[in-house]
Amino acid sequence: MLLFALGFLLVILQPSTGQFPRVCANIQSLLSKECCPPWDGDGSPCGELSSRGSCQNILLSQAPLGPQFPFSGVDDREDWPSVFYNRTCRCEGNFMGFNCGECKFGFSGLNCTERQVRTRRNIFQLTTSEKNKFLAYLNLAKNIPSQDYVIATGTYSQMNNGSNPMFRDINVYDLFVWMHYYASRDTLLGGSNVWRDIDFAHEAPGFLPWHRAFLLMWERQIQKITGDENFTIPYWDWRDAEDCGVCNDEYMGGRHPTNPNLLSPASIFSSWQVICTRSEEYNSQQALCSATSEGPIRRNPGNNDKSRTPRLPSSAEVEFCLSLTQYESGPMDKMANYSFRNTLEG
């Protein structure tokens, strides 16, 4: 079973598998509002000489906005990515990526014509070497800079409408932590005002498709940095689980012997530093998370608010959710009744 945690509100945002390509995080690209990098294979923008793609005006949805976000022109994420770029690569066939240099998910080969099927596996069915390799891959991702993407440390307005770029490097793992933060952060309205009633990432129809793209992109980045084209993210089937079966040092880290809120020093994850956890601090400063370290991972499974989440879902509850045939229903938010998407979100 795959777990889903993200989704853009598609009536407001255009789907995007990435945030800020490194090659477009500069004054020239921001002022021209064009992100059409050359493909290394032939040196032409978007690989046009090889018929991989071409530089085109972005296509924006003409659907009316929902009432959940009663603003226009106040958030960089509206009609993504038009605030930053209004011309990007439009890829042909099975090509994709910011320069059409990648194959669409599920395809491989020189011309991206070879169908490739990968299977995600239950983490408890991995061999010891497979499990150790997975953990090593995660640790590598946490400690190697992303070659493809950077993160924004300021809004477009704070960048003086592009003339003062504000970007920084980030490791491959934290890139996806930051992307989750960026999608779900509150909207800054100026002064001390923020809009919290929608976070652009949950409680809307885009929850599932955006997270699927997010998951596939994360998996692809791991494949690229390791050279392991067959890597897939394992899953934990938590149905009917009475405790956190992966919360031990063999897998995702057990409890610290003297502080139950920290991870065991025997786990590689005990040395990891978290980012983007202080939303109220960023809001008060009208600033974006800059991805600086904010302390160790804190986790205490079983110490959650039982009035809100008394236990993990049962098999019967999962089957009920899967039996719902209506993907979405009005008002397409957390009040949507018998919506598969809303039931899946809990």
mmCIF file of C-alpha atoms in Angstrom:
data_model
loop_
_atom_site.group_PDB
_atom_site.id
_atom_site.type_symbol
_atom_site.label_atom_id
_atom_site.label_comp_id
_atom_site.label_asym_id
_atom_site.label_seq_id
_atom_site.Cartn_x
_atom_site.Cartn_y
_atom_site.Cartn_z
ATOM 1 C CA MET A 1 0.000 0.000 0.000
ATOM 2 C CA LEU A 2 1.289 3.425 -0.865
ATOM 3 C CA LEU A 3 0.829 6.269 1.555
ATOM 4 C CA PHE A 4 0.015 9.686 0.164
ATOM 5 C CA ALA A 5 0.734 12.935 1.946
ATOM 6 C CA LEU A 6 0.737 15.771 -0.568
ATOM 7 C CA GLY A 7 -1.385 17.366 -3.233
ATOM 8 C CA PHE A 8 -1.610 20.786 -4.766
ATOM 9 C CA LEU A 9 -4.955 22.508 -5.115
ATOM 10 C CA LEU A 10 -5.027 22.156 -8.871
ATOM 11 C CA VAL A 11 -7.617 24.859 -9.479
ATOM 12 C CA ILE A 12 -5.050 27.308 -8.105
ATOM 13 C CA LEU A 13 -1.684 25.768 -8.939
ATOM 14 C CA GLN A 14 -0.319 24.118 -12.016
ATOM 15 C CA PRO A 15 1.280 20.719 -11.336
ATOM 16 C CA SER A 16 5.060 20.841 -11.125
ATOM 17 C CA THR A 17 7.437 17.988 -10.473
ATOM 18 C CA GLY A 18 10.203 20.386 -9.450
ATOM 19 C CA GLN A 19 10.681 23.784 -7.930
ATOM 20 C CA PHE A 20 13.656 25.838 -9.084
ATOM 21 C CA PRO A 21 16.087 24.325 -11.603
ATOM 22 C CA ARG A 22 19.600 25.431 -10.744
ATOM 23 C CA VAL A 23 20.264 26.628 -14.310
ATOM 24 C CA CYS A 24 17.293 29.025 -14.098
ATOM 25 C CA ALA A 25 17.986 30.480 -10.642
ATOM 26 C CA ASN A 26 19.711 33.602 -11.941
ATOM 27 C CA ILE A 27 18.986 37.229 -12.864
ATOM 28 C CA GLN A 28 18.821 36.591 -16.601
ATOM 29 C CA SER A 29 16.236 33.811 -16.324
ATOM 30 C CA LEU A 30 14.151 35.634 -13.730
ATOM 31 C CA LEU A 31 14.058 38.954 -15.584
ATOM 32 C CA SER A 32 13.291 37.297 -18.924
ATOM 33 C CA LYS A 33 10.848 34.969 -17.108
ATOM 34 C CA GLU A 34 12.153 32.129 -19.259
ATOM 35 C CA CYS A 35 13.438 28.742 -18.110
ATOM 36 C CA CYS A 36 14.375 26.771 -21.226
ATOM 37 C CA PRO A 37 17.800 25.275 -20.476
ATOM 38 C CA PRO A 38 19.804 23.398 -23.106
ATOM 39 C CA TRP A 39 19.824 19.623 -23.127
ATOM 40 C CA ASP A 40 23.394 18.339 -22.839
ATOM 41 C CA GLY A 41 22.804 15.818 -25.585
ATOM 42 C CA ASP A 42 22.665 18.399 -28.391
ATOM 43 C CA GLY A 43 23.185 21.761 -26.678
ATOM 44 C CA SER A 44 19.858 23.179 -27.846
ATOM 45 C CA PRO A 45 17.184 24.630 -25.551
ATOM 46 C CA CYS A 46 14.863 21.835 -24.423
ATOM 47 C CA GLY A 47 16.650 19.446 -26.803
ATOM 48 C CA GLU A 48 14.779 20.987 -29.715
ATOM 49 C CA LEU A 49 17.356 19.869 -32.305
ATOM 50 C CA SER A 50 16.671 16.285 -31.258
ATOM 51 C CA SER A 51 12.884 16.783 -31.231
ATOM 52 C CA ARG A 52 12.749 16.303 -27.469
ATOM 53 C CA GLY A 53 10.871 19.539 -26.803
ATOM 54 C CA SER A 54 10.701 23.281 -27.373
ATOM 55 C CA CYS A 55 10.490 26.525 -25.443
ATOM 56 C CA GLN A 56 6.844 27.515 -25.126
ATOM 57 C CA ASN A 57 4.569 29.838 -23.208
ATOM 58 C CA ILE A 58 3.225 27.994 -20.162
ATOM 59 C CA LEU A 59 -0.379 26.844 -20.246
ATOM 60 C CA LEU A 60 -2.505 27.996 -17.337
ATOM 61 C CA SER A 61 -5.819 26.536 -16.277
ATOM 62 C CA GLN A 62 -8.821 28.637 -17.198
ATOM 63 C CA ALA A 63 -10.959 26.998 -14.511
ATOM 64 C CA PRO A 64 -12.478 29.422 -11.988
ATOM 65 C CA LEU A 65 -10.820 29.537 -8.593
ATOM 66 C CA GLY A 66 -12.558 27.961 -5.648
ATOM 67 C CA PRO A 67 -13.688 30.020 -2.646
ATOM 68 C CA GLN A 68 -11.039 28.446 -0.413
ATOM 69 C CA PHE A 69 -8.445 31.042 -1.451
ATOM 70 C CA PRO A 70 -10.081 34.489 -1.818
ATOM 71 C CA PHE A 71 -6.979 36.245 -3.167
ATOM 72 C CA SER A 72 -5.324 36.918 -6.476
ATOM 73 C CA GLY A 73 -1.767 37.959 -7.117
ATOM 74 C CA VAL A 74 -0.562 37.691 -3.519
ATOM 75 C CA ASP A 75 1.164 34.289 -3.523
ATOM 76 C CA ASP A 76 4.055 33.109 -5.696
ATOM 77 C CA ARG A 77 2.415 29.691 -5.983
ATOM 78 C CA GLU A 78 -0.681 30.950 -7.779
ATOM 79 C CA ASP A 79 -0.752 29.761 -11.399
ATOM 80 C CA TRP A 80 2.606 28.115 -10.831
ATOM 81 C CA PRO A 81 5.221 28.885 -12.123
ATOM 82 C CA SER A 82 4.053 32.040 -13.901
ATOM 83 C CA VAL A 83 5.276 34.454 -11.240
ATOM 84 C CA PHE A 84 8.847 33.304 -11.878
ATOM 85 C CA TYR A 85 8.752 31.932 -15.435
ATOM 86 C CA ASN A 86 6.153 32.200 -18.183
ATOM 87 C CA ARG A 87 8.155 30.311 -20.819
ATOM 88 C CA THR A 88 9.400 26.800 -20.063
ATOM 89 C CA CYS A 89 10.257 23.600 -21.904
ATOM 90 C CA ARG A 90 7.299 21.710 -23.318
ATOM 91 C CA CYS A 91 8.485 18.155 -23.882
ATOM 92 C CA GLU A 92 7.346 15.781 -26.600
ATOM 93 C CA GLY A 93 6.606 12.071 -26.510
ATOM 94 C CA ASN A 94 8.013 10.327 -23.458
ATOM 95 C CA PHE A 95 10.523 13.055 -22.620
ATOM 96 C CA MET A 96 10.185 15.198 -19.497
ATOM 97 C CA GLY A 97 12.165 17.413 -17.146
ATOM 98 C CA PHE A 98 13.060 21.096 -17.020
ATOM 99 C CA ASN A 99 15.212 20.650 -20.160
ATOM 100 C CA CYS A 100 13.409 17.571 -21.569
ATOM 101 C CA GLY A 101 16.499 15.599 -20.630
ATOM 102 C CA GLU A 102 14.680 12.882 -18.677
ATOM 103 C CA CYS A 103 12.336 10.050 -19.610
ATOM 104 C CA LYS A 104 8.796 10.103 -18.320
ATOM 105 C CA PHE A 105 8.300 7.877 -15.312
ATOM 106 C CA GLY A 106 7.966 4.291 -16.472
ATOM 107 C CA PHE A 107 10.115 4.708 -19.572
ATOM 108 C CA SER A 108 13.835 4.364 -20.271
ATOM 109 C CA GLY A 109 16.273 4.042 -23.155
ATOM 110 C CA LEU A 110 18.043 6.490 -25.448
ATOM 111 C CA ASN A 111 14.759 7.752 -26.911
ATOM 112 C CA CYS A 112 12.626 6.960 -23.839
ATOM 113 C CA THR A 113 10.686 4.295 -25.739
ATOM 114 C CA GLU A 114 11.396 1.292 -23.524
ATOM 115 C CA ARG A 115 8.609 0.564 -21.061
ATOM 116 C CA GLN A 116 9.986 -0.069 -17.582
ATOM 117 C CA VAL A 117 7.968 -1.551 -14.772
ATOM 118 C CA ARG A 118 9.305 -1.442 -11.234
ATOM 119 C CA THR A 119 7.726 -3.009 -8.170
ATOM 120 C CA ARG A 120 7.696 -1.441 -4.742
ATOM 121 C CA ARG A 121 8.075 -3.953 -1.950
ATOM 122 C CA ASN A 122 7.072 -4.350 1.656
ATOM 123 C CA ILE A 123 9.992 -3.155 3.777
ATOM 124 C CA PHE A 124 9.749 -6.263 5.966
ATOM 125 C CA GLN A 125 10.233 -8.477 2.914
ATOM 126 C CA LEU A 126 13.591 -6.948 1.986
ATOM 127 C CA THR A 127 16.699 -8.983 2.596
ATOM 128 C CA THR A 128 19.185 -7.626 5.102
ATOM 129 C CA SER A 129 21.435 -6.352 2.301
ATOM 130 C CA GLU A 130 18.495 -4.734 0.485
ATOM 131 C CA LYS A 131 17.339 -3.042 3.668
ATOM 132 C CA ASN A 132 20.826 -1.803 4.494
ATOM 133 C CA LYS A 133 21.199 -0.494 0.947
ATOM 134 C CA PHE A 134 17.938 1.437 1.278
ATOM 135 C CA LEU A 135 19.099 3.059 4.525
ATOM 136 C CA ALA A 136 22.481 3.871 2.985
ATOM 137 C CA TYR A 137 20.761 5.491 0.003
ATOM 138 C CA LEU A 138 18.706 7.694 2.324
ATOM 139 C CA ASN A 139 21.808 8.740 4.211
ATOM 140 C CA LEU A 140 23.629 9.516 0.968
ATOM 141 C CA ALA A 141 20.696 11.673 -0.175
ATOM 142 C CA LYS A 142 20.877 13.582 3.115
ATOM 143 C CA ASN A 143 24.568 14.298 2.586
ATOM 144 C CA ILE A 144 24.925 15.058 -1.127
ATOM 145 C CA PRO A 145 23.943 18.396 -2.723
ATOM 146 C CA SER A 146 21.277 18.381 -5.396
ATOM 147 C CA GLN A 147 22.844 19.022 -8.792
ATOM 148 C CA ASP A 148 19.526 19.804 -10.460
ATOM 149 C CA TYR A 149 17.637 22.058 -8.056
ATOM 150 C CA VAL A 150 18.077 24.873 -5.570
ATOM 151 C CA ILE A 151 15.557 26.369 -3.144
ATOM 152 C CA ALA A 152 14.224 29.896 -2.861
ATOM 153 C CA THR A 153 15.023 31.754 0.341
ATOM 154 C CA GLY A 154 12.814 34.715 -0.508
ATOM 155 C CA THR A 155 9.579 35.503 -2.302
ATOM 156 C CA TYR A 156 9.548 37.002 -5.783
ATOM 157 C CA SER A 157 8.815 40.397 -4.231
ATOM 158 C CA GLN A 158 11.712 40.000 -1.809
ATOM 159 C CA MET A 159 13.872 39.162 -4.820
ATOM 160 C CA ASN A 160 12.966 42.620 -6.145
ATOM 161 C CA ASN A 161 10.910 40.993 -8.893
ATOM 162 C CA GLY A 162 13.837 38.902 -10.046
ATOM 163 C CA SER A 163 16.680 41.416 -10.018
ATOM 164 C CA ASN A 164 18.001 40.094 -6.696
ATOM 165 C CA PRO A 165 17.928 36.267 -6.825
ATOM 166 C CA MET A 166 17.608 34.569 -3.433
ATOM 167 C CA PHE A 167 18.441 30.880 -3.760
ATOM 168 C CA ARG A 168 20.675 28.406 -1.991
ATOM 169 C CA ASP A 169 21.969 24.869 -2.387
ATOM 170 C CA ILE A 170 20.300 21.993 -0.582
ATOM 171 C CA ASN A 171 20.925 18.276 -0.238
ATOM 172 C CA VAL A 172 18.806 15.831 -2.208
ATOM 173 C CA TYR A 173 16.772 14.582 0.767
ATOM 174 C CA ASP A 174 16.053 18.021 2.211
ATOM 175 C CA LEU A 175 15.044 19.281 -1.226
ATOM 176 C CA PHE A 176 11.894 17.212 -0.875
ATOM 177 C CA VAL A 177 11.358 18.265 2.730
ATOM 178 C CA TRP A 178 11.534 21.872 1.540
ATOM 179 C CA MET A 179 9.201 21.180 -1.385
ATOM 180 C CA HIS A 180 6.614 19.823 1.047
ATOM 181 C CA TYR A 181 7.040 22.888 3.226
ATOM 182 C CA TYR A 182 6.818 25.253 0.247
ATOM 183 C CA ALA A 183 3.636 23.627 -1.029
ATOM 184 C CA SER A 184 1.907 23.682 2.340
ATOM 185 C CA ARG A 185 3.198 26.873 3.964
ATOM 186 C CA ASP A 186 0.833 29.670 4.927
ATOM 187 C CA THR A 187 0.297 32.560 2.531
ATOM 188 C CA LEU A 188 2.187 35.693 3.572
ATOM 189 C CA LEU A 189 -0.052 38.749 3.286
ATOM 190 C CA GLY A 190 2.381 41.391 4.517
ATOM 191 C CA GLY A 191 3.041 42.814 7.954
ATOM 192 C CA SER A 192 1.999 40.231 10.526
ATOM 193 C CA ASN A 193 -0.859 38.900 8.395
ATOM 194 C CA VAL A 194 -0.960 35.375 7.032
ATOM 195 C CA TRP A 195 -3.676 33.213 5.478
ATOM 196 C CA ARG A 196 -3.891 29.834 7.213
ATOM 197 C CA ASP A 197 -7.217 28.515 5.944
ATOM 198 C CA ILE A 198 -5.650 26.705 3.017
ATOM 199 C CA ASP A 199 -2.132 25.438 2.605
ATOM 200 C CA PHE A 200 -2.032 24.649 -1.140
ATOM 201 C CA ALA A 201 -1.142 21.030 -0.369
ATOM 202 C CA HIS A 202 -3.983 19.230 1.348
ATOM 203 C CA GLU A 203 -7.756 18.891 1.463
ATOM 204 C CA ALA A 204 -8.324 19.319 -2.265
ATOM 205 C CA PRO A 205 -8.569 17.153 -5.429
ATOM 206 C CA GLY A 206 -4.865 17.464 -6.255
ATOM 207 C CA PHE A 207 -3.838 15.628 -3.080
ATOM 208 C CA LEU A 208 -3.278 12.280 -4.825
ATOM 209 C CA PRO A 209 -1.851 13.161 -8.262
ATOM 210 C CA TRP A 210 0.589 15.741 -6.942
ATOM 211 C CA HIS A 211 1.898 13.413 -4.306
ATOM 212 C CA ARG A 212 2.319 10.649 -6.857
ATOM 213 C CA ALA A 213 4.510 12.991 -8.925
ATOM 214 C CA PHE A 214 6.380 14.004 -5.760
ATOM 215 C CA LEU A 215 7.010 10.350 -4.852
ATOM 216 C CA LEU A 216 8.184 9.452 -8.351
ATOM 217 C CA MET A 217 10.514 12.424 -8.523
ATOM 218 C CA TRP A 218 12.050 11.590 -5.145
ATOM 219 C CA GLU A 219 12.551 8.007 -6.254
ATOM 220 C CA ARG A 220 14.147 9.214 -9.496
ATOM 221 C CA GLN A 221 16.588 11.494 -7.686
ATOM 222 C CA ILE A 222 17.723 8.560 -5.533
ATOM 223 C CA GLN A 223 18.247 6.508 -8.692
ATOM 224 C CA LYS A 224 20.348 9.284 -10.204
ATOM 225 C CA ILE A 225 22.676 9.858 -7.247
ATOM 226 C CA THR A 226 23.213 6.128 -6.654
ATOM 227 C CA GLY A 227 23.277 4.938 -10.267
ATOM 228 C CA ASP A 228 20.766 2.266 -9.232
ATOM 229 C CA GLU A 229 18.080 2.459 -11.938
ATOM 230 C CA ASN A 230 16.077 -0.322 -10.296
ATOM 231 C CA PHE A 231 15.722 1.376 -6.918
ATOM 232 C CA THR A 232 12.180 1.681 -5.581
ATOM 233 C CA ILE A 233 10.954 3.078 -2.282
ATOM 234 C CA PRO A 234 9.696 0.282 -0.016
ATOM 235 C CA TYR A 235 6.420 0.643 1.854
ATOM 236 C CA TRP A 236 5.198 -0.162 5.342
ATOM 237 C CA ASP A 237 1.760 -1.771 5.475
ATOM 238 C CA TRP A 238 0.509 -0.307 8.744
ATOM 239 C CA ARG A 239 -3.014 -1.793 8.653
ATOM 240 C CA ASP A 240 -3.997 -3.143 12.089
ATOM 241 C CA ALA A 241 -0.538 -2.358 13.484
ATOM 242 C CA GLU A 242 -0.544 -1.870 17.256
ATOM 243 C CA ASP A 243 2.755 0.005 17.299
ATOM 244 C CA CYS A 244 5.360 1.501 14.983
ATOM 245 C CA GLY A 245 6.942 -1.598 13.512
ATOM 246 C CA VAL A 246 9.650 0.359 11.673
ATOM 247 C CA CYS A 247 10.628 2.431 14.714
ATOM 248 C CA ASN A 248 13.677 0.419 15.696
ATOM 249 C CA ASP A 249 17.368 0.593 14.918
ATOM 250 C CA GLU A 250 17.103 -2.080 12.239
ATOM 251 C CA TYR A 251 14.902 0.215 10.196
ATOM 252 C CA MET A 252 14.035 3.870 10.855
ATOM 253 C CA GLY A 253 15.520 4.290 14.319
ATOM 254 C CA GLY A 254 14.465 3.284 17.815
ATOM 255 C CA ARG A 255 14.052 5.356 20.960
ATOM 256 C CA HIS A 256 16.953 7.022 22.713
ATOM 257 C CA PRO A 257 17.643 5.158 25.990
ATOM 258 C CA THR A 258 17.298 8.306 28.138
ATOM 259 C CA ASN A 259 15.096 10.613 26.057
ATOM 260 C CA PRO A 260 12.045 9.014 24.384
ATOM 261 C CA ASN A 261 11.627 12.053 22.130
ATOM 262 C CA LEU A 262 14.957 11.433 20.400
ATOM 263 C CA LEU A 263 16.288 8.622 18.247
ATOM 264 C CA SER A 264 18.666 5.955 19.447
ATOM 265 C CA PRO A 265 22.334 6.866 18.897
ATOM 266 C CA ALA A 266 22.690 3.449 17.244
ATOM 267 C CA SER A 267 20.581 4.684 14.323
ATOM 268 C CA ILE A 268 22.175 6.600 11.441
ATOM 269 C CA PHE A 269 19.163 8.926 11.578
ATOM 270 C CA SER A 270 20.080 10.169 15.081
ATOM 271 C CA SER A 271 22.682 12.480 13.516
ATOM 272 C CA TRP A 272 20.223 13.970 11.020
ATOM 273 C CA GLN A 273 19.115 17.585 11.425
ATOM 274 C CA VAL A 274 15.572 18.625 10.554
ATOM 275 C CA ILE A 275 14.561 21.721 8.549
ATOM 276 C CA CYS A 276 11.473 23.844 8.011
ATOM 277 C CA THR A 277 9.760 23.050 11.344
ATOM 278 C CA ARG A 278 9.216 26.601 12.656
ATOM 279 C CA SER A 279 6.269 27.865 10.634
ATOM 280 C CA GLU A 280 5.180 30.478 13.162
ATOM 281 C CA GLU A 281 8.675 31.940 13.266
ATOM 282 C CA TYR A 282 8.763 32.235 9.463
ATOM 283 C CA ASN A 283 5.282 33.772 9.472
ATOM 284 C CA SER A 284 6.232 36.385 12.047
ATOM 285 C CA GLN A 285 9.250 37.327 9.932
ATOM 286 C CA GLN A 286 7.261 37.155 6.670
ATOM 287 C CA ALA A 287 10.077 34.914 5.485
ATOM 288 C CA LEU A 288 10.540 31.549 3.821
ATOM 289 C CA CYS A 289 12.245 28.590 5.415
ATOM 290 C CA SER A 290 15.916 28.873 4.459
ATOM 291 C CA ALA A 291 16.581 25.166 5.165
ATOM 292 C CA THR A 292 19.071 25.806 7.954
ATOM 293 C CA SER A 293 19.401 23.053 10.550
ATOM 294 C CA GLU A 294 16.826 23.195 13.348
ATOM 295 C CA GLY A 295 17.868 20.368 15.623
ATOM 296 C CA PRO A 296 17.682 16.557 15.649
ATOM 297 C CA ILE A 297 14.735 14.429 14.584
ATOM 298 C CA ARG A 298 12.172 14.272 17.382
ATOM 299 C CA ARG A 299 9.820 11.296 17.427
ATOM 300 C CA ASN A 300 7.889 9.528 20.158
ATOM 301 C CA PRO A 301 5.531 6.970 18.584
ATOM 302 C CA GLY A 302 2.517 6.161 20.731
ATOM 303 C CA ASN A 303 2.687 9.491 22.545
ATOM 304 C CA ASN A 304 0.251 11.147 20.138
ATOM 305 C CA ASP A 305 -3.047 12.827 20.997
ATOM 306 C CA LYS A 306 -5.370 9.814 21.333
ATOM 307 C CA SER A 307 -8.456 12.019 21.078
ATOM 308 C CA ARG A 308 -7.421 12.978 17.554
ATOM 309 C CA THR A 309 -5.763 9.775 16.355
ATOM 310 C CA PRO A 310 -6.520 6.889 18.706
ATOM 311 C CA ARG A 311 -4.811 4.258 16.544
ATOM 312 C CA LEU A 312 -3.639 3.365 13.071
ATOM 313 C CA PRO A 313 -6.383 2.479 10.550
ATOM 314 C CA SER A 314 -7.712 -1.063 10.476
ATOM 315 C CA SER A 315 -7.958 -3.300 7.421
ATOM 316 C CA ALA A 316 -11.734 -2.830 7.436
ATOM 317 C CA GLU A 317 -11.335 0.960 7.368
ATOM 318 C CA VAL A 318 -8.865 0.741 4.496
ATOM 319 C CA GLU A 319 -11.260 -1.506 2.553
ATOM 320 C CA PHE A 320 -14.115 0.928 3.194
ATOM 321 C CA CYS A 321 -12.017 3.779 1.825
ATOM 322 C CA LEU A 322 -11.105 1.754 -1.259
ATOM 323 C CA SER A 323 -14.769 0.906 -1.838
ATOM 324 C CA LEU A 324 -15.710 4.548 -2.373
ATOM 325 C CA THR A 325 -16.247 5.094 -6.089
ATOM 326 C CA GLN A 326 -16.542 8.885 -6.090
ATOM 327 C CA TYR A 327 -13.081 10.401 -6.172
ATOM 328 C CA GLU A 328 -14.273 13.848 -5.088
ATOM 329 C CA SER A 329 -17.463 15.598 -4.036
ATOM 330 C CA GLY A 330 -18.452 19.145 -3.210
ATOM 331 C CA PRO A 331 -17.218 21.339 -1.693
ATOM 332 C CA MET A 332 -13.946 19.578 -2.587
ATOM 333 C CA ASP A 333 -12.242 20.296 0.721
ATOM 334 C CA LYS A 334 -12.133 18.698 4.177
ATOM 335 C CA MET A 335 -15.938 18.788 4.320
ATOM 336 C CA ALA A 336 -16.352 16.642 1.188
ATOM 337 C CA ASN A 337 -18.718 13.804 2.126
ATOM 338 C CA TYR A 338 -18.004 10.258 0.891
ATOM 339 C CA SER A 339 -15.145 11.575 -1.188
ATOM 340 C CA PHE A 340 -12.452 8.929 -1.696
ATOM 341 C CA ARG A 341 -9.787 11.631 -1.566
ATOM 342 C CA ASN A 342 -11.111 13.192 1.649
ATOM 343 C CA THR A 343 -11.611 9.810 3.330
ATOM 344 C CA LEU A 344 -8.066 8.826 2.412
ATOM 345 C CA GLU A 345 -6.802 12.025 4.044
ATOM 346 C CA GLY A 346 -8.644 11.013 7.192
#
